[in-house]
Each structure stands twice: as structure tokens, then as C-alpha cells.
Short mmCIF file of C-alpha atoms and ligand atoms in Angstrom, two decimals:
data_model
loop_
_atom_site.label_atom_id
_atom_site.label_comp_id
_atom_site.label_asym_id
_atom_site.label_seq_id
_atom_site.Cartn_x
_atom_site.Cartn_y
_atom_site.Cartn_z
CA UNK A 1 -44.16 20.71 -42.49
CA UNK A 2 -42.67 20.44 -39.04
CA UNK A 3 -45.12 20.15 -36.22
CA UNK A 4 -44.55 22.04 -33.03
CA UNK A 5 -44.46 19.40 -30.32
CA UNK A 6 -45.09 22.11 -27.76
CA UNK A 7 -48.65 22.06 -29.09
CA UNK A 8 -49.03 18.65 -27.43
CA UNK A 9 -50.61 19.19 -24.01
CA UNK A 10 -50.02 16.61 -21.29
CA UNK A 11 -52.07 16.19 -18.10
CA UNK A 12 -50.46 13.97 -15.49
CA UNK A 13 -52.76 11.31 -13.97
CA UNK A 14 -50.57 9.80 -11.22
CA UNK A 15 -46.84 10.17 -10.51
CA UNK A 16 -46.28 6.41 -11.05
CA UNK A 17 -48.41 5.98 -14.16
CA UNK A 18 -50.65 7.70 -16.65
CA UNK A 19 -51.03 10.89 -18.64
CA UNK A 20 -53.77 12.35 -20.82
CA UNK A 21 -52.43 13.70 -24.10
CA UNK A 22 -54.23 16.42 -26.04
CA UNK A 23 -53.01 16.66 -29.62
CA UNK A 24 -54.49 17.56 -32.99
CA UNK A 25 -55.57 14.14 -34.34
CA UNK A 26 -54.22 15.01 -37.80
CA UNK A 27 -50.76 15.62 -36.36
CA UNK A 28 -50.50 12.25 -34.60
CA UNK A 29 -48.85 10.64 -37.63
CA UNK A 30 -46.11 13.28 -37.96
CA UNK A 31 -42.67 11.80 -37.21
CA UNK A 32 -41.78 14.58 -34.74
CA UNK A 33 -45.03 14.12 -32.84
CA UNK A 34 -44.70 10.32 -32.88
CA UNK A 35 -41.19 10.66 -31.48
CA UNK A 36 -42.46 12.96 -28.76
CA UNK A 37 -45.26 10.49 -27.94
CA UNK A 38 -42.70 7.68 -27.50
CA UNK A 39 -40.78 9.95 -25.07
CA UNK A 40 -44.01 10.57 -23.16
CA UNK A 41 -44.67 6.83 -23.10
CA UNK A 42 -41.23 6.20 -21.56
CA UNK A 43 -42.04 8.78 -18.88
CA UNK A 44 -45.69 8.00 -18.09
CA UNK A 45 -46.11 4.31 -19.17
CA UNK A 46 -49.79 4.70 -20.17
CA UNK A 47 -51.13 7.50 -22.37
CA UNK A 48 -54.74 8.31 -23.19
CA UNK A 49 -55.80 10.36 -26.23
CA UNK A 50 -59.42 11.33 -25.54
CA UNK A 51 -61.89 10.86 -28.38
CA UNK A 52 -59.49 11.11 -31.32
CA UNK A 53 -61.76 8.69 -33.24
CA UNK A 54 -59.11 7.03 -35.40
CA UNK A 55 -60.25 4.68 -38.16
CA UNK A 56 -58.49 1.29 -38.51
CA UNK A 57 -56.31 2.69 -41.28
CA UNK A 58 -55.41 5.71 -39.16
CA UNK A 59 -54.68 3.52 -36.15
CA UNK A 60 -52.34 1.42 -38.31
CA UNK A 61 -50.64 4.58 -39.62
CA UNK A 62 -50.25 5.88 -36.05
CA UNK A 63 -48.85 2.49 -34.94
CA UNK A 64 -46.39 2.51 -37.86
CA UNK A 65 -45.31 6.05 -36.95
CA UNK A 66 -44.45 4.88 -33.42
CA UNK A 67 -42.46 1.77 -34.35
CA UNK A 68 -42.46 -1.52 -36.27
CA UNK A 69 -45.88 -3.15 -36.35
CA UNK A 70 -46.19 -6.69 -34.98
CA UNK A 71 -49.03 -9.18 -35.06
CA UNK A 72 -48.41 -11.88 -32.46
CA UNK A 73 -51.84 -13.46 -32.69
CA UNK A 74 -52.33 -16.15 -35.30
CA UNK A 75 -56.05 -15.62 -35.67
CA UNK A 76 -57.52 -12.18 -35.92
CA UNK A 77 -61.25 -12.20 -35.25
CA UNK A 78 -63.09 -9.96 -37.65
CA UNK A 79 -59.92 -9.10 -39.54
CA UNK A 80 -59.92 -8.47 -43.27
CA UNK A 81 -56.95 -8.31 -45.63
CA UNK A 82 -56.58 -4.57 -45.35
CA UNK A 83 -56.70 -4.39 -41.58
CA UNK A 84 -55.45 -7.86 -40.66
CA UNK A 85 -53.10 -6.39 -38.04
CA UNK A 86 -56.02 -4.84 -36.18
CA UNK A 87 -57.19 -7.27 -33.50
CA UNK A 88 -60.87 -6.86 -32.65
CA UNK A 89 -61.44 -7.46 -28.96
CA UNK A 90 -65.02 -8.43 -28.34
CA UNK A 91 -67.08 -11.15 -26.69
CA UNK A 92 -69.57 -11.04 -29.56
CA UNK A 93 -69.63 -14.69 -30.74
CA UNK A 94 -70.25 -13.66 -34.38
CA UNK A 95 -66.87 -11.88 -34.48
CA UNK A 96 -64.81 -13.84 -31.97
CA UNK A 97 -65.07 -17.63 -31.79
CA UNK A 98 -62.39 -17.84 -29.05
CA UNK A 99 -63.89 -15.92 -26.10
CA UNK A 100 -61.55 -17.53 -23.55
CA UNK A 101 -58.67 -15.27 -24.65
CA UNK A 102 -60.80 -12.17 -24.10
CA UNK A 103 -62.11 -13.54 -20.79
CA UNK A 104 -58.46 -14.16 -19.82
CA UNK A 105 -57.81 -10.40 -20.15
CA UNK A 106 -60.01 -9.84 -17.08
CA UNK A 107 -56.83 -10.80 -15.15
CA UNK A 108 -53.57 -8.81 -14.94
CA UNK A 109 -51.26 -9.64 -17.84
CA UNK A 110 -48.89 -8.25 -20.41
CA UNK A 111 -49.40 -8.92 -24.12
CA UNK A 112 -47.27 -11.51 -25.90
CA UNK A 113 -45.35 -12.90 -22.87
CA UNK A 114 -45.87 -16.51 -23.96
CA UNK A 115 -44.66 -16.04 -27.54
CA UNK A 116 -40.98 -16.57 -28.41
CA UNK A 117 -40.51 -13.06 -29.79
CA UNK A 118 -39.23 -9.97 -27.97
CA UNK A 119 -42.10 -8.79 -25.75
CA UNK A 120 -44.11 -6.25 -27.77
CA UNK A 121 -42.99 -2.73 -26.85
CA UNK A 122 -46.42 -1.18 -26.75
CA UNK A 123 -50.07 -1.87 -27.38
CA UNK A 124 -52.41 0.65 -28.99
CA UNK A 125 -56.08 0.27 -28.13
CA UNK A 126 -59.07 2.22 -29.38
CA UNK A 127 -62.62 2.09 -28.14
CA UNK A 128 -65.26 1.47 -30.82
CA UNK A 129 -68.12 0.64 -28.48
CA UNK A 130 -67.92 1.20 -24.75
CA UNK A 131 -69.64 -1.01 -22.20
CA UNK A 132 -72.47 0.74 -20.33
CA UNK A 133 -71.16 -0.81 -17.10
CA UNK A 134 -67.63 -2.08 -16.38
CA UNK A 135 -65.18 -2.51 -19.25
CA UNK A 136 -62.57 -0.11 -17.85
CA UNK A 137 -58.98 -0.99 -18.72
CA UNK A 138 -56.57 -0.79 -15.79
CA UNK A 139 -52.82 -0.36 -16.09
CA UNK A 140 -50.23 -0.84 -13.36
CA UNK A 141 -46.56 0.09 -13.51
CA UNK A 142 -44.21 -2.84 -12.99
CA UNK A 143 -41.29 -0.35 -12.89
CA UNK A 144 -42.71 1.78 -10.07
CA UNK A 145 -43.70 -1.39 -8.19
CA UNK A 146 -40.19 -2.85 -8.51
CA UNK A 147 -38.54 0.42 -7.48
CA UNK A 148 -40.67 0.59 -4.33
CA UNK A 149 -39.54 -2.85 -3.11
CA UNK A 150 -37.00 -2.91 -0.27
CA UNK A 151 -33.36 -3.60 -1.13
CA UNK A 152 -33.67 -7.02 0.61
CA UNK A 153 -36.67 -7.94 -1.54
CA UNK A 154 -34.91 -6.78 -4.72
CA UNK A 155 -31.91 -8.98 -3.84
CA UNK A 156 -34.19 -11.99 -3.35
CA UNK A 157 -35.54 -11.57 -6.89
CA UNK A 158 -32.11 -11.22 -8.46
CA UNK A 159 -31.42 -13.83 -11.15
CA UNK A 160 -34.81 -15.58 -10.85
CA UNK A 161 -36.43 -16.88 -14.04
CA UNK A 162 -40.16 -17.25 -14.60
CA UNK A 163 -42.03 -19.40 -17.12
CA UNK A 164 -45.05 -17.77 -18.79
CA UNK A 165 -47.62 -20.03 -20.41
CA UNK A 166 -50.96 -19.80 -22.21
CA UNK A 167 -52.41 -22.45 -19.86
CA UNK A 168 -51.58 -20.18 -16.88
CA UNK A 169 -52.86 -17.04 -18.67
CA UNK A 170 -56.36 -18.50 -19.08
CA UNK A 171 -56.35 -20.71 -15.96
CA UNK A 172 -59.35 -18.91 -14.42
CA UNK A 173 -61.55 -19.21 -17.50
CA UNK A 174 -60.53 -22.32 -19.48
CA UNK A 175 -59.25 -25.83 -18.80
CA UNK A 176 -56.03 -26.85 -20.58
CA UNK A 177 -57.96 -29.47 -22.58
CA UNK A 178 -60.26 -26.72 -23.96
CA UNK A 179 -57.29 -25.08 -25.72
CA UNK A 180 -55.94 -25.97 -29.13
CA UNK A 181 -52.96 -28.35 -28.64
CA UNK A 182 -50.57 -25.74 -30.09
CA UNK A 183 -51.66 -23.13 -27.54
CA UNK A 184 -51.77 -25.66 -24.72
CA UNK A 185 -48.03 -26.16 -25.09
CA UNK A 186 -47.10 -22.50 -25.60
CA UNK A 187 -44.75 -21.22 -22.93
CA UNK A 188 -41.70 -19.01 -22.71
CA UNK A 189 -39.07 -18.49 -20.02
CA UNK A 190 -38.33 -14.89 -19.03
CA UNK A 191 -36.29 -13.17 -16.34
CA UNK A 192 -38.50 -12.23 -13.37
CA UNK A 193 -36.81 -8.82 -13.26
CA UNK A 194 -36.06 -7.29 -16.64
CA UNK A 195 -33.15 -4.85 -16.70
CA UNK A 196 -33.90 -2.67 -19.72
CA UNK A 197 -31.19 -1.10 -21.85
CA UNK A 198 -32.34 2.22 -20.36
CA UNK A 199 -31.26 0.87 -16.95
CA UNK A 200 -34.84 0.71 -15.65
CA UNK A 201 -36.04 -2.55 -14.14
CA UNK A 202 -39.53 -4.02 -14.46
CA UNK A 203 -41.26 -7.14 -13.15
CA UNK A 204 -42.35 -9.78 -15.67
CA UNK A 205 -45.37 -11.09 -13.80
CA UNK A 206 -49.14 -11.32 -14.42
CA UNK A 207 -51.46 -14.28 -14.88
CA UNK A 208 -49.36 -15.84 -17.63
CA UNK A 209 -46.54 -16.28 -15.08
CA UNK A 210 -46.81 -19.97 -14.26
CA UNK A 211 -43.88 -20.89 -12.04
CA UNK A 212 -40.38 -19.85 -10.98
CA UNK A 213 -37.56 -21.99 -12.33
CA UNK A 214 -35.83 -23.97 -9.57
CA UNK A 215 -38.53 -23.33 -6.93
CA UNK A 216 -41.36 -25.62 -5.92
CA UNK A 217 -44.64 -24.61 -7.62
CA UNK A 218 -46.11 -23.67 -4.23
CA UNK A 219 -43.21 -21.42 -3.26
CA UNK A 220 -42.89 -19.85 -6.71
CA UNK A 221 -46.60 -19.18 -7.09
CA UNK A 222 -46.81 -17.68 -3.61
CA UNK A 223 -43.99 -15.30 -4.56
CA UNK A 224 -45.70 -14.43 -7.87
CA UNK A 225 -49.00 -13.80 -6.08
CA UNK A 226 -47.31 -11.50 -3.54
CA UNK A 227 -45.58 -9.52 -6.28
CA UNK A 228 -48.85 -9.30 -8.20
CA UNK A 229 -50.73 -7.90 -5.20
CA UNK A 230 -47.92 -5.44 -4.52
CA UNK A 231 -47.86 -4.20 -8.12
CA UNK A 232 -51.63 -3.73 -8.37
CA UNK A 233 -51.77 -1.27 -5.46
CA UNK A 234 -53.76 1.88 -6.32
CA UNK A 235 -50.63 4.09 -6.19
CA UNK A 236 -49.12 2.15 -9.14
CA UNK A 237 -52.41 1.78 -11.05
CA UNK A 238 -54.54 3.85 -13.42
CA UNK A 239 -58.06 2.81 -14.41
CA UNK A 240 -59.40 4.19 -17.68
CA UNK A 241 -63.11 4.67 -18.15
CA UNK A 242 -63.55 4.47 -21.93
CA UNK A 243 -65.54 6.81 -24.13
CA UNK A 244 -66.08 5.86 -27.76
CA UNK A 245 -63.21 7.16 -29.87
CA UNK A 246 -60.67 7.18 -27.01
CA UNK A 247 -57.26 5.73 -27.82
CA UNK A 248 -54.71 4.51 -25.29
CA UNK A 249 -51.13 3.34 -25.63
CA UNK A 250 -49.17 1.66 -22.92
CA UNK A 251 -45.63 0.45 -22.53
CA UNK A 252 -46.25 -3.30 -22.51
CA UNK A 253 -42.71 -3.93 -21.25
CA UNK A 254 -43.23 -1.81 -18.11
CA UNK A 255 -46.88 -2.37 -17.23
CA UNK A 256 -49.57 -4.96 -16.72
CA UNK A 257 -53.16 -4.40 -17.75
CA UNK A 258 -56.57 -5.98 -17.24
CA UNK A 259 -60.19 -5.30 -18.08
CA UNK A 260 -62.99 -4.89 -15.58
CA UNK A 261 -65.68 -7.47 -16.49
CA UNK A 262 -68.65 -6.32 -18.54
CA UNK A 263 -71.83 -7.82 -19.94
CA UNK A 264 -70.74 -10.15 -22.81
CA UNK A 265 -73.84 -9.14 -24.78
CA UNK A 266 -73.31 -5.37 -24.51
CA UNK A 267 -71.31 -5.19 -27.74
CA UNK A 268 -68.17 -3.66 -26.20
CA UNK A 269 -65.61 -3.57 -29.00
CA UNK A 270 -61.98 -2.49 -28.88
CA UNK A 271 -59.45 -2.47 -31.70
CA UNK A 272 -55.84 -3.29 -30.82
CA UNK A 273 -52.61 -2.88 -32.74
CA UNK A 274 -49.15 -3.69 -31.43
CA UNK A 275 -45.66 -2.28 -31.70
CA UNK A 276 -42.83 -4.80 -31.89
CA UNK A 277 -40.41 -5.26 -29.03
CA UNK A 278 -37.01 -3.68 -29.57
CA UNK A 279 -35.03 -5.65 -27.01
CA UNK A 280 -34.99 -9.13 -25.50
CA UNK A 281 -35.93 -9.33 -21.83
CA UNK A 282 -32.77 -10.00 -19.82
FE1 FE2 B 1 -53.99 -7.54 -23.25
#
């Protein structure tokens, strides 16, 4: 049965980023609706589906309807065979023995920048237990931020390459020697400005951005810090206050995200799935 995509209602959050999508939860897996959702994602970068209450299996089915599923984490806390591609994000020590990676998400980042695979296209996140205080996820558009730079600034960024590393991603919360040797050495070089096949350009920055190739560390990091501050301005940013059952998707190739700190013992639990990248950053 064809689903009428006009039955999908969209409320704009900000011109640069964000839309709330109202859709019958049972229709979310329909190919026509999934296609429409990907179009909305291209337009609005971050989409919120209020209280659709998807189970893990439904979240996987929704992820599969949107694109190819990818699991770029080698360990999945709390995963079982059936839902091994569902990453449980929690600071609860019983479920997650590696809290530094969750603590690292308190800082602006994109998912999978340090892994030698095409940057995951989108992340799908559902709220299983909200934090009573804090715990909002914030998204900022690296496309809108790039577009708003002056022509002189854009020229200065032209052709620059940036190295993203795990050590840099968790620099505020863990020492390099606290990481497994394999993760300590994980890094990947990316263009600083990604020209997408669509013609849009986005900035590949965030905390995992360690240094700029061919620049002194001081000069490169100062540039990265300036770009980071520019991109995180309120006009390019949406902050989502989670309710249990909410689901969000964001274009991980065109946005950064971070979490507002919350009490580690409050039980906040989020379930993440990921959609594979479809193009190399260049
Ligand atoms: Fe993340």
C-alpha cells in the first residue's frame, strides 16, 4: 500500500537547522516515507520524531529503510546478537565499561571521523531514559556555518587537510595512556572543507580534529578553535530536550553534535544506530 507522504507534517525549528516531523509511527518503515524523510534530512539536517517509542527491532528496521546500516564501533555495550548494531549510550557502569567515549560526547563532534570508512551519513538516536537535568543533545550545522563565512575566509580554508584522532576526541576526559593501544593510534586525515556531490560544502571539525596538515600545531589548533566557536553559534544550533520515546536523526556529514552533561547515576540511556556513508569526504 502506498503511503501518502503529504500526511507527514513538518514543523521548522530554525532556518539553519532542525525540524520536528509528525508521522504515523507504523508508516515510518514504508519506502516512500523513508525516501521523503531522507529528503527532509537533506533540507533540515536534524529531524526529531516526538515520542514514536520505537523498539530496538523497529529502530533497526527504520534505519534499514533509510540506508545501509553500519556499525563503526567494535564493542557494543549491552548489545546482544539480535540487536548488536544498536549502540547503548549510557554512563551506567554495568552496561558500559568504557565511559570515556560517552564522556567525550559532551564535546562537539561528528560520529566516525577517526575510522577509515566513509563518514557515516546519519545517526539515529532514541531516548529510552531521559536525564532529569541536562542530557540535551545539541546539533549545529557545519553547512550553514561554512556558507556564512566571508569569501576571504573560505579561500583561506581551501585545500586544507585536517587529521582527526581518537586521542583528540577524548582529550578533555582521558589521557592517551588510558586508551587501548589500538584506539590510541586511531586517526584519519580528512579535508577541512568537504565538497559534497550535491555541491554543498561542510566543515569537518569538532573535538576529534587534532591538527591541520602543514601548519604548526598552535596555528592549526587556533584555526580549528575559531571555526568551532563560529559553527556553534545559536543561529546554527538546535538543542533537543529529550522525552522518553523521542527519536532524532541527523545528517552526520553536515552537522556536529554534543550532549549537555548529566548526572552519571541518573540512568540516562539512549540507543543509537547508524547509516553508512555514501561518499568519501573530498
Ligand atoms: Fe556522537
